[in-house]
Short mmCIF file of C-alpha atoms (C1' of nucleotides) in Angstrom, two decimals:
data_model
loop_
_atom_site.label_atom_id
_atom_site.label_comp_id
_atom_site.label_asym_id
_atom_site.label_seq_id
_atom_site.Cartn_x
_atom_site.Cartn_y
_atom_site.Cartn_z
CA UNK C 5 0.00 0.00 0.00
CA UNK C 6 1.22 3.39 -0.96
CA UNK C 7 0.73 6.63 0.77
CA UNK C 8 -0.68 9.59 -1.02
CA UNK C 9 0.04 13.09 -0.05
CA UNK C 10 0.78 16.42 -1.54
CA UNK C 11 4.02 18.12 -0.88
CA UNK C 12 4.39 21.74 -0.08
CA UNK C 13 7.32 22.44 -2.33
CA UNK C 14 9.07 25.63 -3.32
CA UNK C 15 7.18 26.08 -6.61
CA UNK C 16 3.84 25.44 -4.95
CA UNK C 17 4.59 27.81 -2.14
CA UNK C 18 5.69 30.52 -4.55
CA UNK C 19 2.59 30.12 -6.71
CA UNK C 20 0.41 30.27 -3.65
CA UNK C 21 2.15 33.44 -2.53
CA UNK C 22 1.64 35.05 -5.91
CA UNK C 23 -2.05 34.27 -5.73
CA UNK C 24 -2.20 35.71 -2.23
CA UNK C 25 -0.65 38.93 -3.46
CA UNK C 26 -3.13 39.44 -6.26
CA UNK C 27 -6.69 40.55 -5.77
CA UNK C 28 -7.53 40.19 -9.44
CA UNK C 29 -7.48 36.84 -11.17
CA UNK C 30 -4.13 35.97 -12.75
CA UNK C 31 -3.16 33.86 -15.73
CA UNK C 32 -0.38 31.29 -15.86
CA UNK C 33 1.74 33.80 -17.74
CA UNK C 34 1.03 36.45 -15.12
CA UNK C 35 2.36 34.15 -12.43
CA UNK C 36 5.33 33.11 -14.54
CA UNK C 37 6.34 36.67 -15.36
CA UNK C 38 5.72 37.96 -11.86
CA UNK C 39 8.09 35.38 -10.40
CA UNK C 40 10.61 35.71 -13.20
CA UNK C 41 10.95 39.43 -12.55
CA UNK C 42 11.85 38.62 -8.97
CA UNK C 43 14.38 36.03 -10.10
CA UNK C 44 12.25 33.18 -8.90
CA UNK C 45 12.18 30.95 -11.91
CA UNK C 46 9.54 28.26 -12.03
CA UNK C 47 8.75 26.30 -15.12
CA UNK C 48 5.43 27.15 -16.77
CA UNK C 49 4.56 23.46 -16.73
CA UNK C 50 4.74 23.42 -12.96
CA UNK C 51 2.44 26.41 -12.82
CA UNK C 52 -0.11 24.62 -14.96
CA UNK C 53 0.17 21.48 -12.90
CA UNK C 54 -0.04 23.28 -9.60
CA UNK C 55 -3.07 25.31 -10.61
CA UNK C 56 -4.73 22.17 -11.85
CA UNK C 57 -4.14 20.57 -8.49
CA UNK C 58 -5.37 23.63 -6.64
CA UNK C 59 -8.45 23.69 -8.78
CA UNK C 60 -9.26 20.11 -7.93
CA UNK C 61 -8.68 20.83 -4.27
CA UNK C 62 -10.98 23.87 -4.46
CA UNK C 63 -8.16 26.15 -3.47
CA UNK C 64 -8.48 28.25 -6.59
CA UNK C 65 -11.26 29.27 -8.92
CA UNK C 66 -10.78 29.05 -12.64
CA UNK C 67 -12.32 31.88 -14.64
CA UNK C 68 -12.64 32.63 -18.33
CA UNK C 69 -13.12 36.11 -19.68
CA UNK C 70 -13.38 35.12 -23.30
CA UNK C 71 -9.90 36.09 -24.41
CA UNK C 72 -8.68 32.54 -24.74
CA UNK C 73 -6.81 32.17 -21.52
CA UNK C 74 -7.78 31.01 -18.08
CA UNK C 75 -7.37 32.99 -14.94
CA UNK C 76 -7.13 31.93 -11.34
CA UNK C 77 -7.96 33.39 -7.97
CA UNK C 78 -7.81 32.06 -4.44
CA UNK C 79 -11.10 30.82 -3.10
CA UNK C 80 -10.21 31.51 0.52
CA UNK C 81 -10.85 34.99 1.76
CA UNK C 82 -13.55 35.65 -0.76
CA UNK C 83 -17.22 34.96 -0.77
CA UNK C 84 -18.77 33.41 -3.81
CA UNK C 85 -18.77 36.17 -6.37
CA UNK C 86 -18.67 37.08 -10.01
CA UNK C 87 -16.78 39.64 -12.07
CA UNK C 88 -17.17 42.82 -13.97
CA UNK C 89 -14.57 43.06 -16.70
CA UNK C 90 -13.75 46.28 -18.49
CA UNK C 91 -13.56 45.62 -22.21
CA UNK C 92 -11.23 48.56 -22.60
CA UNK C 93 -8.60 48.40 -19.89
CA UNK C 94 -9.19 44.89 -18.61
CA UNK C 95 -9.85 46.02 -15.08
CA UNK C 96 -11.71 43.49 -12.98
CA UNK C 97 -14.11 44.19 -10.16
CA UNK C 98 -15.70 41.59 -7.93
CA UNK C 99 -19.42 41.58 -7.39
CA UNK C 100 -21.23 39.54 -4.83
CA UNK C 101 -24.61 38.21 -5.67
CA UNK C 102 -27.21 36.62 -3.47
CA UNK C 103 -27.26 33.28 -5.17
CA UNK C 104 -30.48 32.10 -3.55
CA UNK C 105 -32.24 35.09 -4.96
CA UNK C 106 -30.68 34.54 -8.30
CA UNK C 107 -31.62 30.91 -8.52
CA UNK C 108 -35.10 31.64 -7.31
CA UNK C 109 -35.51 34.30 -9.94
CA UNK C 110 -34.31 31.92 -12.57
CA UNK C 111 -36.67 29.13 -11.64
CA UNK C 112 -34.91 26.83 -13.96
CA UNK C 113 -36.98 24.03 -15.31
CA UNK C 114 -34.73 21.31 -16.50
CA UNK C 115 -33.71 17.71 -16.07
CA UNK C 116 -30.12 18.76 -15.63
CA UNK C 117 -28.58 18.43 -12.22
CA UNK C 118 -26.85 21.77 -12.02
CA UNK C 119 -23.57 21.68 -10.19
CA UNK C 120 -22.07 25.03 -10.94
CA UNK C 121 -22.44 28.10 -13.05
CA UNK C 122 -20.37 30.89 -14.45
CA UNK C 123 -21.58 34.44 -14.59
CA UNK C 124 -19.43 37.27 -15.79
CA UNK C 125 -20.26 40.79 -16.82
CA UNK C 126 -18.54 42.85 -19.45
CA UNK C 127 -18.66 46.56 -20.01
CA UNK C 128 -16.75 49.72 -19.39
CA UNK C 129 -15.32 50.78 -16.08
CA UNK C 130 -15.77 54.22 -14.61
CA UNK C 131 -12.54 55.52 -16.12
CA UNK C 132 -13.08 54.09 -19.60
CA UNK C 133 -16.69 54.93 -20.24
CA UNK F 26 -14.05 57.40 -53.05
CA UNK F 27 -14.31 53.70 -52.51
CA UNK F 28 -17.32 51.59 -51.86
CA UNK F 29 -17.49 49.19 -48.99
CA UNK F 30 -19.65 46.14 -48.79
CA UNK F 31 -19.66 42.55 -47.72
CA UNK F 32 -19.95 39.80 -50.26
CA UNK F 33 -22.06 36.74 -49.87
CA UNK F 34 -19.55 34.21 -51.11
CA UNK F 35 -19.62 30.44 -51.24
CA UNK F 36 -17.65 29.92 -48.00
CA UNK F 37 -19.84 32.37 -46.16
CA UNK F 38 -23.00 30.81 -47.46
CA UNK F 39 -21.82 27.33 -46.51
CA UNK F 40 -20.84 28.39 -43.01
CA UNK F 41 -24.18 30.06 -42.58
CA UNK F 42 -25.95 26.90 -43.71
CA UNK F 43 -24.00 24.79 -41.26
CA UNK F 44 -25.01 27.10 -38.46
CA UNK F 45 -28.62 26.91 -39.57
CA UNK F 46 -28.49 23.14 -39.45
CA UNK F 47 -27.19 23.00 -35.92
CA UNK F 48 -29.24 23.70 -32.86
CA UNK F 49 -26.31 23.33 -30.51
CA UNK F 50 -23.38 25.72 -30.65
CA UNK F 51 -20.57 24.57 -32.94
CA UNK F 52 -16.83 25.13 -32.91
CA UNK F 53 -14.69 26.11 -35.88
CA UNK F 54 -13.53 22.50 -36.11
CA UNK F 55 -17.12 21.28 -36.04
CA UNK F 56 -17.92 23.43 -39.05
CA UNK F 57 -14.73 22.46 -40.82
CA UNK F 58 -15.25 18.73 -40.34
CA UNK F 59 -18.95 18.86 -41.11
CA UNK F 60 -18.25 20.47 -44.48
CA UNK F 61 -15.24 18.31 -45.20
CA UNK F 62 -17.29 15.15 -44.79
CA UNK F 63 -19.64 16.47 -47.43
CA UNK F 64 -16.72 17.28 -49.72
CA UNK F 65 -17.18 20.98 -49.28
CA UNK F 66 -13.73 22.10 -48.39
CA UNK F 67 -13.29 25.50 -46.84
CA UNK F 68 -10.10 26.64 -45.24
CA UNK F 69 -10.17 26.89 -41.46
CA UNK F 70 -8.88 30.44 -41.74
CA UNK F 71 -11.97 31.45 -43.67
CA UNK F 72 -14.14 29.92 -41.00
CA UNK F 73 -12.41 31.94 -38.33
CA UNK F 74 -12.66 35.10 -40.37
CA UNK F 75 -16.29 34.58 -41.29
CA UNK F 76 -17.32 33.86 -37.72
CA UNK F 77 -15.45 36.92 -36.58
CA UNK F 78 -17.38 38.98 -39.07
CA UNK F 79 -20.68 37.41 -38.10
CA UNK F 80 -19.92 38.07 -34.47
CA UNK F 81 -19.32 41.73 -35.17
CA UNK F 82 -22.51 41.91 -37.19
CA UNK F 83 -24.43 40.22 -34.34
CA UNK F 84 -25.34 37.34 -36.57
CA UNK F 85 -23.75 34.80 -34.27
CA UNK F 86 -23.17 34.47 -30.58
CA UNK F 87 -19.81 33.42 -29.27
CA UNK F 88 -19.89 31.10 -26.29
CA UNK F 89 -17.25 29.56 -24.07
CA UNK F 90 -17.81 26.42 -22.07
CA UNK F 91 -14.43 26.35 -20.43
CA UNK F 92 -12.80 23.68 -22.55
CA UNK F 93 -10.55 26.08 -24.37
CA UNK F 94 -12.46 26.54 -27.58
CA UNK F 95 -15.13 28.91 -28.69
CA UNK F 96 -18.51 27.91 -29.99
CA UNK F 97 -20.96 29.75 -32.17
CA UNK F 98 -24.69 29.78 -32.66
CA UNK F 99 -26.99 31.84 -34.83
CA UNK F 100 -28.66 34.70 -33.03
CA UNK F 101 -31.68 34.72 -35.29
CA UNK F 102 -34.48 32.35 -34.40
CA UNK F 103 -33.55 32.25 -30.76
CA UNK F 104 -34.44 34.43 -27.87
CA UNK F 105 -31.74 35.58 -25.54
CA UNK F 106 -30.85 32.50 -23.59
CA UNK F 107 -28.17 30.68 -21.71
CA UNK F 108 -26.93 27.11 -21.63
CA UNK F 109 -26.85 24.01 -19.55
CA UNK F 110 -23.82 21.92 -20.36
CA UNK F 111 -23.47 18.31 -19.32
CA UNK F 112 -20.01 17.74 -17.90
CA UNK F 113 -20.20 14.12 -18.85
CA UNK F 114 -21.54 13.85 -22.40
CA UNK F 115 -21.26 17.46 -23.48
CA UNK F 116 -24.92 17.77 -24.28
CA UNK F 117 -26.16 21.34 -24.40
CA UNK F 118 -29.62 22.56 -23.53
CA UNK F 119 -30.87 26.10 -23.97
CA UNK F 120 -32.54 27.87 -21.11
CA UNK F 121 -34.39 31.11 -21.34
CA UNK F 122 -34.24 33.46 -18.46
CA UNK F 123 -36.26 36.53 -17.77
CA UNK F 124 -33.42 38.98 -17.84
CA UNK F 125 -35.32 41.78 -16.15
CA UNK F 126 -35.98 39.50 -13.23
CA UNK F 127 -32.38 38.43 -13.19
CA UNK F 128 -30.99 41.92 -13.23
CA UNK F 129 -33.44 43.01 -10.60
CA UNK F 130 -32.42 40.14 -8.38
CA UNK F 131 -28.82 41.04 -8.84
CA UNK F 132 -29.19 44.70 -7.97
CA UNK F 133 -25.70 45.38 -9.05
CA UNK F 134 -24.05 48.35 -7.48
CA UNK F 135 -21.15 49.41 -9.56
CA UNK F 136 -19.61 52.16 -11.60
CA UNK F 137 -19.26 49.82 -14.54
CA UNK F 138 -21.45 50.36 -17.53
CA UNK F 139 -22.50 46.78 -18.15
CA UNK F 140 -22.90 45.91 -21.80
CA UNK F 141 -23.24 42.18 -21.75
CA UNK F 142 -22.93 39.15 -19.58
CA UNK F 143 -22.29 35.46 -19.88
CA UNK F 144 -24.14 32.92 -17.82
CA UNK F 145 -23.65 29.23 -18.30
CA UNK F 146 -24.60 26.30 -16.13
CA UNK F 147 -22.73 23.05 -15.79
CA UNK F 148 -23.92 19.78 -14.41
CA UNK F 149 -25.22 16.40 -15.44
CA UNK F 150 -27.98 15.80 -17.91
CA UNK F 151 -30.86 13.45 -17.30
CA UNK F 152 -29.10 10.51 -18.93
CA UNK F 153 -25.77 10.99 -17.23
CA UNK F 154 -26.78 11.67 -13.66
"C1'" DG B 10 -10.89 46.80 -63.28
"C1'" DT B 11 -10.90 47.37 -58.58
"C1'" DT B 12 -12.02 45.81 -54.13
"C1'" DT B 13 -13.00 42.08 -51.27
"C1'" DT B 14 -12.26 37.39 -50.08
"C1'" DT B 15 -9.91 33.10 -50.23
"C1'" DG B 16 -6.41 29.48 -49.50
"C1'" DC B 17 -2.00 28.41 -48.11
"C1'" DA B 18 1.98 28.68 -45.27
"C1'" DA B 19 3.78 30.04 -41.29
"C1'" DA B 20 3.72 31.83 -36.83
"C1'" DC B 21 1.92 32.52 -32.27
"C1'" DT B 22 -0.42 31.41 -27.85
"C1'" DT B 23 -2.08 28.53 -24.52
"C1'" DT B 24 -1.97 24.13 -22.71
"C1'" DT B 25 -0.54 19.16 -22.44
"C1'" DT B 26 2.54 15.15 -22.37
"C1'" DG B 27 6.71 12.15 -21.76
"C1'" DC B 28 10.63 11.41 -19.44
"C1'" DA B 29 14.89 11.59 -16.82
"C1'" DT B 30 16.43 13.94 -12.84
"C1'" DG B 31 15.84 15.70 -8.23
"C1'" DC B 32 13.82 16.82 -3.89
"C1'" DG B 33 10.88 15.86 0.41
"C1'" DG B 34 9.49 13.21 4.06
"C1'" DC O 11 15.12 5.17 0.16
"C1'" DC O 12 11.13 5.86 -2.74
"C1'" DG O 13 7.47 8.14 -4.51
"C1'" DC O 14 5.98 12.46 -5.83
"C1'" DA O 15 7.28 16.80 -8.11
"C1'" DT O 16 10.17 19.44 -11.20
"C1'" DG O 17 12.34 21.11 -15.44
"C1'" DC O 18 13.10 20.52 -20.09
"C1'" DA O 19 11.89 19.38 -24.68
"C1'" DA O 20 8.53 18.54 -27.70
"C1'" DA O 21 4.00 18.44 -29.30
"C1'" DA O 22 -0.86 19.38 -29.44
"C1'" DA O 23 -4.75 22.41 -30.09
"C1'" DG O 24 -6.80 26.72 -31.13
"C1'" DT O 25 -6.20 30.92 -33.33
"C1'" DT O 26 -3.99 34.75 -36.00
"C1'" DT O 27 -1.32 36.96 -39.73
"C1'" DG O 28 0.84 38.03 -44.34
"C1'" DC O 29 0.49 37.58 -48.92
"C1'" DA O 30 -0.38 36.27 -53.68
"C1'" DA O 31 -4.04 34.50 -56.39
"C1'" DA O 32 -8.97 34.25 -57.25
"C1'" DA O 33 -13.65 35.68 -57.03
"C1'" DA O 34 -17.31 39.15 -56.74
"C1'" DC O 35 -19.56 43.05 -58.42
#
DNA sequence: GTTTTTGCAAACTTTTTGCATGCGG
DNA sequence: CCGCATGCAAAAAGTTTGCAAAAAC
């Protein structure tokens, strides 16, 4: 019988720290470049693998804003929320929504067993409009 | 002075027809393969360019289900709606939502000028659950 | 005939995979 | 030790770009 356990290694710690230091969701490249600038080189592959792991462990949220790359944010320290994305400058603002209210308003009639949803808003921020 | 106008060419017509024949959103590859099987070869590039054009002209909707590729569906013939995606078999079901109700329930307080939103649901369909 | 559109080749971006080496417990 | 994790190289998948040739009007 083999033991299973995750190790808290240098790359994982660094990635976690980067996530902690960012309020807005970050991409794999964001993390890579952020660390690189500080002379903390981690292979991109490890970033992908670590985020994948964190996603499965519900440590991070994976978000898509429609520009072909995924972004990640720490789950801890935040309530369930959605995002407002500025089409012009890319600024991201969190918005909290009363999900019960939302789901009640939706009154979805379906045979699907809904497990999760994504809801993102796009527009122009105060500065850009 | 030069004239500007779009031309209704063979590739564009074919792509439009493919979209008409599909209820569920299709990817660029879906369109490409569908036509290829019927010996109607169109370059993938043209598919990308045509869809881009159609998106700008609000002829198609661009949707993301989180699997790294974009999907398209005709706007015409459908009311504003969202999707239920089965995580297991990939089946897609449309759901209509009373947007006024939704937005009222949300009561979003923000400086953003919201122009659009995406809302997709993920879960298991009747067969897969 | 002139402008728009296409197909082809090539590049670019994001993400994934295989594998030998290396680190953690 | 020994298994899990890393870095590196390479590839896969989706998408974009430049350009000459072809099609539309």
